[in-house]
Short mmCIF file of C-alpha atoms in Angstrom, two decimals:
data_model
loop_
_atom_site.label_atom_id
_atom_site.label_comp_id
_atom_site.label_asym_id
_atom_site.label_seq_id
_atom_site.Cartn_x
_atom_site.Cartn_y
_atom_site.Cartn_z
CA MET A 1352 91.79 119.63 10.35
CA PHE A 1353 91.80 117.02 7.55
CA ASP A 1354 92.43 117.69 3.86
CA ILE A 1355 90.70 115.01 1.79
CA ALA A 1356 92.34 116.20 -1.44
CA VAL A 1357 95.87 115.85 -0.02
CA PHE A 1358 95.02 112.47 1.49
CA GLY A 1359 93.50 111.18 -1.73
CA SER A 1360 96.28 112.48 -3.95
CA LEU A 1361 99.10 110.91 -1.92
CA PHE A 1362 97.18 107.67 -1.31
CA VAL A 1363 96.54 107.17 -5.02
CA THR A 1364 100.15 108.05 -5.85
CA LEU A 1365 101.51 105.55 -3.33
CA PHE A 1366 99.00 102.91 -4.44
CA VAL A 1367 100.21 103.18 -8.03
CA ILE A 1368 103.90 103.16 -7.02
CA MET A 1369 103.77 100.48 -4.32
CA ASP A 1370 101.19 98.45 -6.31
CA PRO A 1371 99.57 96.07 -3.76
CA PRO A 1372 98.03 93.80 -6.47
CA GLY A 1373 101.38 93.59 -8.25
CA ILE A 1374 103.27 92.76 -5.06
CA THR A 1375 101.04 89.72 -4.42
CA PRO A 1376 102.72 87.26 -6.82
CA ILE A 1377 106.17 88.43 -5.74
CA PHE A 1378 105.26 87.97 -2.07
CA LEU A 1379 103.88 84.50 -2.80
CA ALA A 1380 107.03 83.58 -4.73
CA LEU A 1381 109.41 84.80 -2.02
CA THR A 1382 107.49 83.15 0.84
CA SER A 1383 106.54 79.84 -0.78
CA GLY A 1384 107.47 76.78 1.27
CA ARG A 1385 107.39 78.60 4.59
CA PRO A 1386 104.92 77.63 7.34
CA ALA A 1387 101.78 79.78 7.37
CA LYS A 1388 102.77 81.32 10.70
CA ILE A 1389 106.11 82.51 9.31
CA GLN A 1390 104.44 83.82 6.14
CA ARG A 1391 102.01 85.90 8.21
CA ARG A 1392 104.90 87.20 10.27
CA MET A 1393 106.82 88.11 7.13
CA ALA A 1394 103.82 90.05 5.79
CA TRP A 1395 103.78 92.05 9.02
CA GLN A 1396 107.57 92.51 9.08
CA ALA A 1397 107.70 93.69 5.47
CA THR A 1398 104.93 96.21 6.10
CA ALA A 1399 106.57 97.44 9.31
CA VAL A 1400 109.96 97.82 7.62
CA ALA A 1401 108.43 99.69 4.68
CA PHE A 1402 106.55 102.03 7.01
CA GLY A 1403 109.65 102.63 9.10
CA VAL A 1404 111.76 103.51 6.06
CA ILE A 1405 109.04 105.74 4.60
CA ALA A 1406 108.53 107.46 7.97
CA VAL A 1407 112.25 108.17 8.42
CA PHE A 1408 112.56 109.62 4.93
CA GLY A 1409 109.32 111.53 5.36
CA ILE A 1410 110.68 113.22 8.47
CA CYS A 1411 114.28 113.86 7.42
CA GLY A 1412 114.73 112.30 3.98
CA GLN A 1413 116.10 115.30 2.15
CA GLN A 1414 118.63 115.92 4.91
CA ILE A 1415 119.77 112.28 4.76
CA LEU A 1416 120.27 112.38 0.98
CA ASP A 1417 122.06 115.72 1.16
CA TYR A 1418 124.33 114.56 4.00
CA LEU A 1419 125.31 111.40 2.12
CA HIS A 1420 125.61 113.32 -1.16
CA VAL A 1421 123.25 110.79 -2.75
CA SER A 1422 121.03 111.91 -5.60
CA VAL A 1423 117.58 110.52 -6.31
CA PRO A 1424 118.74 108.96 -9.63
CA ALA A 1425 121.55 107.16 -7.79
CA LEU A 1426 118.99 105.83 -5.31
CA MET A 1427 116.83 104.62 -8.20
CA ILE A 1428 119.71 102.86 -9.97
CA ALA A 1429 120.91 101.16 -6.77
CA GLY A 1430 117.38 99.97 -5.98
CA GLY A 1431 116.97 98.69 -9.53
CA LEU A 1432 120.20 96.68 -9.35
CA LEU A 1433 119.14 95.12 -6.07
CA LEU A 1434 115.73 94.17 -7.50
CA LEU A 1435 117.42 92.68 -10.57
CA LEU A 1436 119.50 90.36 -8.38
CA ILE A 1437 116.37 89.17 -6.57
CA ALA A 1438 114.57 88.69 -9.90
CA LEU A 1439 117.40 86.49 -11.19
CA ASP A 1440 117.10 84.33 -8.08
CA LEU A 1441 113.37 83.90 -8.69
CA LEU A 1442 113.90 83.02 -12.35
CA THR A 1443 116.61 80.44 -11.60
CA GLY A 1444 114.80 78.96 -8.60
CA LYS A 1445 117.54 79.72 -6.08
CA SER A 1446 115.05 81.40 -3.72
CA GLU A 1447 112.98 78.25 -3.30
CA GLU A 1448 115.08 76.79 -0.48
CA PRO A 1449 113.93 78.58 2.67
CA THR A 1450 116.13 78.95 5.70
CA GLN A 1451 115.62 80.82 8.94
CA THR A 1452 118.02 83.55 7.82
CA LYS A 1453 116.22 83.88 4.51
CA ASP A 1454 112.90 84.21 6.36
CA VAL A 1455 114.13 87.35 8.07
CA ASN A 1456 115.97 88.77 5.06
CA VAL A 1457 113.06 88.39 2.66
CA ALA A 1458 110.86 90.50 4.92
CA LEU A 1459 113.55 93.17 5.15
CA VAL A 1460 115.07 92.93 1.66
CA PRO A 1461 113.60 92.94 -0.93
CA LEU A 1462 110.02 93.08 0.38
CA GLY A 1463 110.31 95.90 2.91
CA MET A 1464 112.86 97.77 0.83
CA PRO A 1465 113.19 98.40 -2.08
CA LEU A 1466 110.00 96.67 -3.31
CA LEU A 1467 107.59 98.50 -1.01
CA ALA A 1468 109.65 101.42 0.25
CA GLY A 1469 111.39 102.05 -3.06
CA PRO A 1470 112.85 105.26 -4.49
CA GLY A 1471 109.54 106.27 -6.06
CA ALA A 1472 107.60 106.00 -2.81
CA ILE A 1473 110.38 107.67 -0.83
CA VAL A 1474 110.60 110.66 -3.17
CA SER A 1475 106.80 111.02 -3.27
CA VAL A 1476 106.60 111.09 0.52
CA ILE A 1477 109.49 113.57 0.85
CA LEU A 1478 107.77 115.96 -1.58
CA ALA A 1479 104.34 115.48 0.03
CA VAL A 1480 105.68 116.27 3.51
CA GLN A 1481 107.56 119.32 2.22
CA HIS A 1482 104.50 120.71 0.41
CA ALA A 1483 101.92 119.96 3.13
CA ASP A 1484 100.40 123.17 4.52
CA GLY A 1485 100.03 123.39 8.28
CA ILE A 1486 98.92 120.74 10.75
CA SER A 1487 95.93 119.64 8.66
CA GLY A 1488 98.16 118.98 5.67
CA GLN A 1489 100.64 116.96 7.73
CA ILE A 1490 97.84 114.92 9.30
CA SER A 1491 96.43 114.18 5.85
CA VAL A 1492 99.83 113.15 4.49
CA TRP A 1493 100.64 110.81 7.35
CA SER A 1494 97.11 109.38 7.34
CA ALA A 1495 97.56 108.50 3.66
CA ILE A 1496 100.91 106.86 4.40
CA LEU A 1497 99.42 104.82 7.26
CA ALA A 1498 96.35 103.82 5.23
CA MET A 1499 98.53 102.68 2.34
CA HIS A 1500 100.57 100.41 4.59
CA VAL A 1501 97.41 98.92 6.09
CA VAL A 1502 96.29 98.06 2.54
CA LEU A 1503 99.70 96.52 1.82
CA TRP A 1504 99.55 94.36 4.93
CA LEU A 1505 96.01 93.18 4.19
CA THR A 1506 96.99 92.35 0.59
CA MET A 1507 100.00 90.26 1.59
CA ARG A 1508 98.29 88.72 4.62
CA TYR A 1509 95.33 87.39 2.66
CA SER A 1510 97.27 86.55 -0.50
CA LEU A 1511 98.38 83.47 1.44
CA LEU A 1512 94.94 82.01 0.72
CA ILE A 1513 95.94 81.86 -2.94
CA ILE A 1514 98.69 79.34 -2.13
CA ARG A 1515 96.09 76.87 -0.87
CA VAL A 1516 94.30 77.08 -4.20
CA ILE A 1517 97.18 77.00 -6.71
CA LYS A 1518 99.24 74.31 -4.87
CA ASP A 1519 102.96 73.67 -5.44
CA GLY A 1520 102.84 73.65 -9.25
CA GLY A 1521 101.06 76.98 -9.28
CA VAL A 1522 103.58 78.45 -6.86
CA VAL A 1523 106.46 77.52 -9.21
CA LEU A 1524 104.63 79.18 -12.10
CA VAL A 1525 103.91 82.28 -10.02
CA THR A 1526 107.56 82.37 -8.97
CA ARG A 1527 108.77 82.42 -12.57
CA LEU A 1528 106.20 85.06 -13.58
CA ALA A 1529 107.12 87.17 -10.56
CA GLY A 1530 110.77 86.93 -11.56
CA MET A 1531 109.98 88.19 -15.05
CA MET A 1532 107.82 91.04 -13.72
CA LEU A 1533 110.40 92.02 -11.14
CA SER A 1534 113.25 91.97 -13.65
CA ALA A 1535 111.27 94.27 -15.96
CA LEU A 1536 110.53 96.64 -13.06
CA ALA A 1537 114.20 96.61 -12.06
CA VAL A 1538 115.43 97.40 -15.57
CA GLN A 1539 112.85 100.18 -15.95
CA GLN A 1540 113.93 101.69 -12.64
CA ILE A 1541 117.58 101.63 -13.73
CA ILE A 1542 116.65 103.23 -17.07
CA ASN A 1543 114.67 105.98 -15.29
CA GLY A 1544 117.63 106.69 -13.03
CA VAL A 1545 120.07 106.84 -15.93
CA LEU A 1546 117.74 109.15 -17.91
CA GLN A 1547 117.51 111.52 -14.93
CA VAL A 1548 121.31 111.57 -14.69
CA ILE A 1549 121.56 112.41 -18.41
CA GLU A 1550 118.94 115.16 -18.09
CA LYS A 1551 120.85 116.79 -15.23
CA ALA A 1552 124.20 116.52 -17.02
#
């Protein structure tokens, strides 16, 4: 009733795409200055939002894209542009003034989506669900999705310990580095989307 190969394949794919180690500095940068309680809540909210988005697209993702007449490359380009805006905020320091509204928004956008539940993860899940054979295949696919989000939550939840070590100066440095990393990821995602558009033309 459980296909280890399917589970392992999707888990590794999602791990590479969602990149828990890589999300750590970005999470620290976006949540710096918040009370520890709010940071823990944001880690949970971001994970829950990502799982919700992934689950919805896993169940009826292709139908949603077809109904809206949205192609995967368009989804990639839009996600890349959104990430680029967030990266610019990190690089210029505009995201360092936390407010209650920002607390909620950071957990939803960009952490929950498109950083965690981005186009790459969404497409991978849609394909995995479509190609899963029988009940055992579906159980394996959804187990991999659930396991991946548990890993994401644990990574963000315990990355808060790093803040206590690196202090305020370290957080500023991490924020700038995260902005550079995120801008590079955003540009690459836009390039990938444009290349797919060209290939299909």
